[in-house]
Short mmCIF file of C-alpha atoms and ligand atoms in Angstrom, two decimals:
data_model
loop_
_atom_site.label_atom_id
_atom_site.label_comp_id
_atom_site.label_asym_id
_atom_site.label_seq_id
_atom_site.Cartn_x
_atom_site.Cartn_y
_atom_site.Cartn_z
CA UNK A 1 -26.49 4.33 10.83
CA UNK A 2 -24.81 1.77 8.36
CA UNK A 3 -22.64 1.64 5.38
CA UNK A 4 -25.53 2.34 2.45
CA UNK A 5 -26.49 5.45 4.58
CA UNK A 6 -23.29 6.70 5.16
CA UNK A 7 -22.81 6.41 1.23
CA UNK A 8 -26.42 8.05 0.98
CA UNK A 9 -25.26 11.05 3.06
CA UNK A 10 -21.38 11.70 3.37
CA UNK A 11 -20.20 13.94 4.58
CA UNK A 12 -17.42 16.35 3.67
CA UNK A 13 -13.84 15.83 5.39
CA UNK A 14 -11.42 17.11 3.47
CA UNK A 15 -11.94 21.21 2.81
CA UNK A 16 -14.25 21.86 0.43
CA UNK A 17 -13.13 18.96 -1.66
CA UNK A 18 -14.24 15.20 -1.40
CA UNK A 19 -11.27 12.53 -1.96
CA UNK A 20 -13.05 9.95 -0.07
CA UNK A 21 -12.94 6.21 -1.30
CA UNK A 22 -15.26 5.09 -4.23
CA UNK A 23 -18.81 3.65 -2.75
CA UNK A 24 -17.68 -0.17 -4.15
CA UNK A 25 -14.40 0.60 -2.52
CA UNK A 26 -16.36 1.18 0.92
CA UNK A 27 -19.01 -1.03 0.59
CA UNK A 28 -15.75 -3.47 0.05
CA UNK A 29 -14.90 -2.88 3.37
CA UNK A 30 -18.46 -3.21 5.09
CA UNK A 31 -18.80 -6.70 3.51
CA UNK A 32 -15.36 -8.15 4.68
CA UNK A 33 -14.55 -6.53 8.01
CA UNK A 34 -16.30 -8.55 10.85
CA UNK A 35 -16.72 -6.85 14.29
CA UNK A 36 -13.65 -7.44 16.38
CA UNK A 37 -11.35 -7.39 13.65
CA UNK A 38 -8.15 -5.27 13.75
CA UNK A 39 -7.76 -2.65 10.66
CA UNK A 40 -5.23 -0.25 9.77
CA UNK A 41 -5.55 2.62 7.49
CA UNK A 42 -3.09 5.84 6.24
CA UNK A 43 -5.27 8.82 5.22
CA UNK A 44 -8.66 9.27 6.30
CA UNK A 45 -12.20 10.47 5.69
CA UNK A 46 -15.32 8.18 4.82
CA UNK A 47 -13.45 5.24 4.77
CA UNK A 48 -12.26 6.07 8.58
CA UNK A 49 -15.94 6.29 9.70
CA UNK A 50 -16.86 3.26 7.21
CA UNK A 51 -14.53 1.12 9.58
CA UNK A 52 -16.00 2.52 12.95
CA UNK A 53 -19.65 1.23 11.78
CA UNK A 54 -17.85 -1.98 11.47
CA UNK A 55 -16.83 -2.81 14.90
CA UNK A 56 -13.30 -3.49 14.33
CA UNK A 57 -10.46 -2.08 16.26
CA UNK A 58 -9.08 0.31 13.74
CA UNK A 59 -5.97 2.35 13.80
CA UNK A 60 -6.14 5.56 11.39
CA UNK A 61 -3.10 7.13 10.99
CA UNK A 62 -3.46 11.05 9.34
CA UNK A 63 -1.66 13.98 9.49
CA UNK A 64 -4.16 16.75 9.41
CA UNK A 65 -5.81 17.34 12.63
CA UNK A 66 -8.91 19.12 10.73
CA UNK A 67 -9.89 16.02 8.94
CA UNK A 68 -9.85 13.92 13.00
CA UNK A 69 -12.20 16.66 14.31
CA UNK A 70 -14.60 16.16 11.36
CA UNK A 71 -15.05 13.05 11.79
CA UNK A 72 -15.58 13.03 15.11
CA UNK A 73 -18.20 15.96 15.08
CA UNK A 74 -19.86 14.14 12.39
CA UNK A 75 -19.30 10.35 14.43
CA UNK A 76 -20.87 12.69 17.57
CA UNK A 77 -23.70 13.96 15.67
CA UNK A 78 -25.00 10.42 14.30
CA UNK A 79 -24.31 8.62 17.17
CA UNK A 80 -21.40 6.82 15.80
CA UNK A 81 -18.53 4.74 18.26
CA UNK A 82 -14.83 6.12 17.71
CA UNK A 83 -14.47 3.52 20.93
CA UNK A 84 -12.42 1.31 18.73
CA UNK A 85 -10.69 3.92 16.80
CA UNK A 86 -7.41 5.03 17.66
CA UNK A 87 -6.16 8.38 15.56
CA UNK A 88 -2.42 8.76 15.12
CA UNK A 89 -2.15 12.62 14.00
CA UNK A 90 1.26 12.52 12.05
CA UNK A 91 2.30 11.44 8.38
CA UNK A 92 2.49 7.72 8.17
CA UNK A 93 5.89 7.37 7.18
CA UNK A 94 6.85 8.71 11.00
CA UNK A 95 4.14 7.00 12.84
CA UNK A 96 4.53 3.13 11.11
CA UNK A 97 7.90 2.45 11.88
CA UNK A 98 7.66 3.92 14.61
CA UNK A 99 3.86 2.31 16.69
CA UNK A 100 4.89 -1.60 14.79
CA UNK A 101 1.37 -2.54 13.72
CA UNK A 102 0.58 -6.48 14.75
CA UNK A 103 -1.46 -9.05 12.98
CA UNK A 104 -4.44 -6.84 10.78
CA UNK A 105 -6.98 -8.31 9.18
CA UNK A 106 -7.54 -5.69 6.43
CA UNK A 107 -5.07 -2.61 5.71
CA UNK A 108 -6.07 0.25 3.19
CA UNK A 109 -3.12 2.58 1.84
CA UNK A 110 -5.49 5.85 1.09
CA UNK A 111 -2.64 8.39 2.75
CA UNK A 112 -0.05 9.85 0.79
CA UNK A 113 0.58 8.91 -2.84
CA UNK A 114 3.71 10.14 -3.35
CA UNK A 115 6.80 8.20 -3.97
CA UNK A 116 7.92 7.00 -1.58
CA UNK A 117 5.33 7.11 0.86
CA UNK A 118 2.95 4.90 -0.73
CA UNK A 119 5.41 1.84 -0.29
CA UNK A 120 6.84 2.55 2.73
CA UNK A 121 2.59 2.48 3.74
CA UNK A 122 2.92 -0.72 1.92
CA UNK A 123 6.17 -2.10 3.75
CA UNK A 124 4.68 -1.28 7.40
CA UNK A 125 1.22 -2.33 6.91
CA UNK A 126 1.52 -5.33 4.54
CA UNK A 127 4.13 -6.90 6.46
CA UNK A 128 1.48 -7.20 9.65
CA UNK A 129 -1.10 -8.51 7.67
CA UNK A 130 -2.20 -12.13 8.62
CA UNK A 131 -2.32 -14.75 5.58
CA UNK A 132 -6.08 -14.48 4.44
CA UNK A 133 -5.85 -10.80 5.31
CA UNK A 134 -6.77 -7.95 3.02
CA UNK A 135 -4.94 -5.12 1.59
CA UNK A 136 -6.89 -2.67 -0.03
CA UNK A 137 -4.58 -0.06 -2.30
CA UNK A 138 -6.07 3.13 -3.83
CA UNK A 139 -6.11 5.70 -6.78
CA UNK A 140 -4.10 3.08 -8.75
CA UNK A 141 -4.68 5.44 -11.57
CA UNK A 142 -1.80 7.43 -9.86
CA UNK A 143 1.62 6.02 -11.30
CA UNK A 144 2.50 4.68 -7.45
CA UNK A 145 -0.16 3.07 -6.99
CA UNK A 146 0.09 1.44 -10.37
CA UNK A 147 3.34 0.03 -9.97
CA UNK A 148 2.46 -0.92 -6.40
CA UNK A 149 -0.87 -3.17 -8.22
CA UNK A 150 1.50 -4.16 -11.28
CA UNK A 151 3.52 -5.65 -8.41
CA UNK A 152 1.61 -7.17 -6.13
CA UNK A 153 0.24 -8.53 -9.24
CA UNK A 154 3.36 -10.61 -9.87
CA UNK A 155 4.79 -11.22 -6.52
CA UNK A 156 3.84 -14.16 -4.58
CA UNK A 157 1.82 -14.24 -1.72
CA UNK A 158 -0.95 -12.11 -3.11
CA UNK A 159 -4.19 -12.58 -4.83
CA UNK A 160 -5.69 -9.95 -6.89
CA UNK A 161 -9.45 -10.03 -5.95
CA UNK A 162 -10.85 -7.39 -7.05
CA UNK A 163 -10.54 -4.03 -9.56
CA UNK A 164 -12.89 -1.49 -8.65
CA UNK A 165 -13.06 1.35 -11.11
CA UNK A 166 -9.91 1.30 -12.21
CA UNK A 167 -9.65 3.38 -8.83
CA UNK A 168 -9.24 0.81 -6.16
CA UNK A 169 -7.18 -2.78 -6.00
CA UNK A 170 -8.01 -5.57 -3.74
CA UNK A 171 -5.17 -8.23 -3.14
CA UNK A 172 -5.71 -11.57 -0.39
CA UNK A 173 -2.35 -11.75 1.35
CA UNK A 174 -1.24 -15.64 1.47
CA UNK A 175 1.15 -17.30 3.70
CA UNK A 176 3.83 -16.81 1.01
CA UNK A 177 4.77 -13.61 0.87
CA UNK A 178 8.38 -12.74 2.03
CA UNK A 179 8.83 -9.13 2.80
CA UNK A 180 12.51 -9.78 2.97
CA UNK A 181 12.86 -11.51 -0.23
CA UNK A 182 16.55 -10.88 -2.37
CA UNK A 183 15.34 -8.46 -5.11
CA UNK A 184 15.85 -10.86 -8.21
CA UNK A 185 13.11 -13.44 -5.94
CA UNK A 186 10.52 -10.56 -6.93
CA UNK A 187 9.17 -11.16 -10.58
CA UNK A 188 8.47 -8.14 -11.50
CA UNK A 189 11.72 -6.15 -10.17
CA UNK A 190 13.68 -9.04 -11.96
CA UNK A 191 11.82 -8.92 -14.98
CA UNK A 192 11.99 -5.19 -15.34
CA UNK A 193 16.03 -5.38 -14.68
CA UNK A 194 16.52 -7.97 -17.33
CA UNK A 195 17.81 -10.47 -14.97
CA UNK A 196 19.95 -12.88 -16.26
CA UNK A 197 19.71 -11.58 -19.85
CA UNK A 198 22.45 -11.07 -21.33
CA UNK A 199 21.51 -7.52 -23.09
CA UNK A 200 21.74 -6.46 -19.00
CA UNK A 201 25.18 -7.76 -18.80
CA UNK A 202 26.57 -5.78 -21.46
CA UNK A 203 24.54 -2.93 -19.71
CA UNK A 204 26.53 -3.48 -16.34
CA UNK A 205 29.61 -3.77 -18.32
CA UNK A 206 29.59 -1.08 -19.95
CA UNK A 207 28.54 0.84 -16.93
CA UNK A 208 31.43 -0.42 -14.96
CA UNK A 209 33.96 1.01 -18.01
CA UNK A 210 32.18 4.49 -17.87
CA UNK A 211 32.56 4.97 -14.33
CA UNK A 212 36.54 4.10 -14.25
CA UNK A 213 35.85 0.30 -12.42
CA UNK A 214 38.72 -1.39 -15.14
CA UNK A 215 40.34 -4.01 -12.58
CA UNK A 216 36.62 -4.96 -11.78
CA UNK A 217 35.88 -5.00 -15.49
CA UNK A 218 38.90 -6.79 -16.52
CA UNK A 219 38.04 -9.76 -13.66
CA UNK A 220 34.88 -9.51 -14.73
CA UNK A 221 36.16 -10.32 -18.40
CA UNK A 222 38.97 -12.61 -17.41
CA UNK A 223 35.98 -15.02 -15.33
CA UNK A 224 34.16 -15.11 -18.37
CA UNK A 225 36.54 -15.63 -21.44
CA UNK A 226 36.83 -19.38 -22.03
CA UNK A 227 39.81 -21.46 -20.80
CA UNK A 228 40.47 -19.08 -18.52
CA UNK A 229 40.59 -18.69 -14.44
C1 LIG B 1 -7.59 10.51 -0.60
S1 LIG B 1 -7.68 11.14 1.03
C2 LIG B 1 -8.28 9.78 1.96
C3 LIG B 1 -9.73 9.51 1.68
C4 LIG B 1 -10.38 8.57 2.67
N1 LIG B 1 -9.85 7.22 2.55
C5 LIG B 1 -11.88 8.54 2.48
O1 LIG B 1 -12.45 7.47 2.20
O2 LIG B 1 -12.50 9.61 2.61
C6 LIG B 1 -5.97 11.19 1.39
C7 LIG B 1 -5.66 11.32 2.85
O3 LIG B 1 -4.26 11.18 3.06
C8 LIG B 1 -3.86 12.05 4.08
N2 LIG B 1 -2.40 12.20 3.96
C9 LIG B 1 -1.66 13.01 3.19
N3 LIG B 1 -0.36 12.81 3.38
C10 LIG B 1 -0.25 11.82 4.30
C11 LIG B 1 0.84 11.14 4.92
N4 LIG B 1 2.10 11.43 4.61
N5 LIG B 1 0.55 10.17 5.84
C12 LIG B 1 -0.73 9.84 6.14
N6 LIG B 1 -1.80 10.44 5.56
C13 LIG B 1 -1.56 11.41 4.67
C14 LIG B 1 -4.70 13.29 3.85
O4 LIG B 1 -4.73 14.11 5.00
C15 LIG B 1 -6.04 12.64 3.51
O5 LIG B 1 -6.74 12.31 4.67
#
């Protein structure tokens, strides 16, 4: 079995319902992953056994133990390796922190996407990922995945390299990315706080006088009025 006949003939994980990834999205994933590689994924479904034809050494981390059976009676029935696939059965935002993912070559946040699960998936599994490593971020037509694309789109460290459907994003991690970076260091959380404009000064201001903070306020005015201390 391989990618295009997995695609031909997929089969159904999720109830009655199919949320897998978008063919492009998967055939993504059959073109870059090389055998040996080490992948990570929240959620699971096609995408899970997509990885296993691989070869890579895949960690799928999924709360519902109905979806891990599927896939294994379906993996059993085509002859498929789960070898290289370990299943964590729990939500994601319990397992990452908790198993410390090393050095992945591709991740793909497909689990939850809720707020704020989708960037704590992003957090946990983008931090691990080697420069020249893959992140792979779905159903960015969902307003967390959107503002995790819008940005990843501005931060440094990541290359947008592909939009698949309006569905899927593909960003190349660099060697500049800096997880821990101060908050006004990230374009588009500056940007969107006004940073250093002085319409978002007044803002603070006045939000300091609402909420009773006068001695702050006052030193606040007292640093800024000219000729004075
Ligand atoms: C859109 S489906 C994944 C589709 C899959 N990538 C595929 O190609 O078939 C979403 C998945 O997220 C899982 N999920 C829901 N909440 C989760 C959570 N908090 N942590 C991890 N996975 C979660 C669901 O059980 C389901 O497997």
């Amino acid at each position: 079995m391989d990618i295009d006949q997995l695609l031909a003939d997929k089969p159904v994980i999720h109830g009655d319902i199919t949320h897998g990834l978008i063919p492009e999205a998967i055939e993504h994933i059959g073109r870059t992953v090389k055998p040996g590689d080490r992948t990570a994924e929240t959620g699971a479904g096609h995408s899970t056994i997509a990885f296993a034809l691989t070869g890579a050494t895949h960690t799928c981390i999924v709360p519902d133990p109905d979806e891990i059976a599927a896939i294994k009676r379906y993996c059993e029935a085509e002859g498929i390796s789960l070898d290289r696939v370990t299943f964590h059965a729990d939500v994601s935002e319990r397992v990452l922190p908790a198993i410390g993912l090393e050095e992945l070559d591709l991740a793909l946040l497909d689990g939850s996407h809720s707020f704020p699960q989708v960037f704590i998936d992003f957090f946990f599994m983008g931090s691990p990922l080697k420069p020249g490593g893959t992140l792979v971020v779905d159903d960015i037509h969902l307003w967390t995945g959107r503002v995790l694309r819008d940005f990843l789109v501005e931060e440094p460290g990541w290359d947008q390299v592909a939009e698949l459907r309006g569905r899927t994003a593909v960003f190349l991690k660099t060697d500049a990315w800096d997880p821990n970076a101060v908050w006004y260091d990230q374009p588009y959380v500056a940007k969107r706080t006004g940073f250093g404009k002085p319409l978002n000064k007044a803002r603070q201001v006045v939000s300091m006088a609402r909420h009773g903070q006068s001695s702050v306020l006052a030193g606040e005015l007292r640093r800024r009025l000219p000729g004075r201390g």
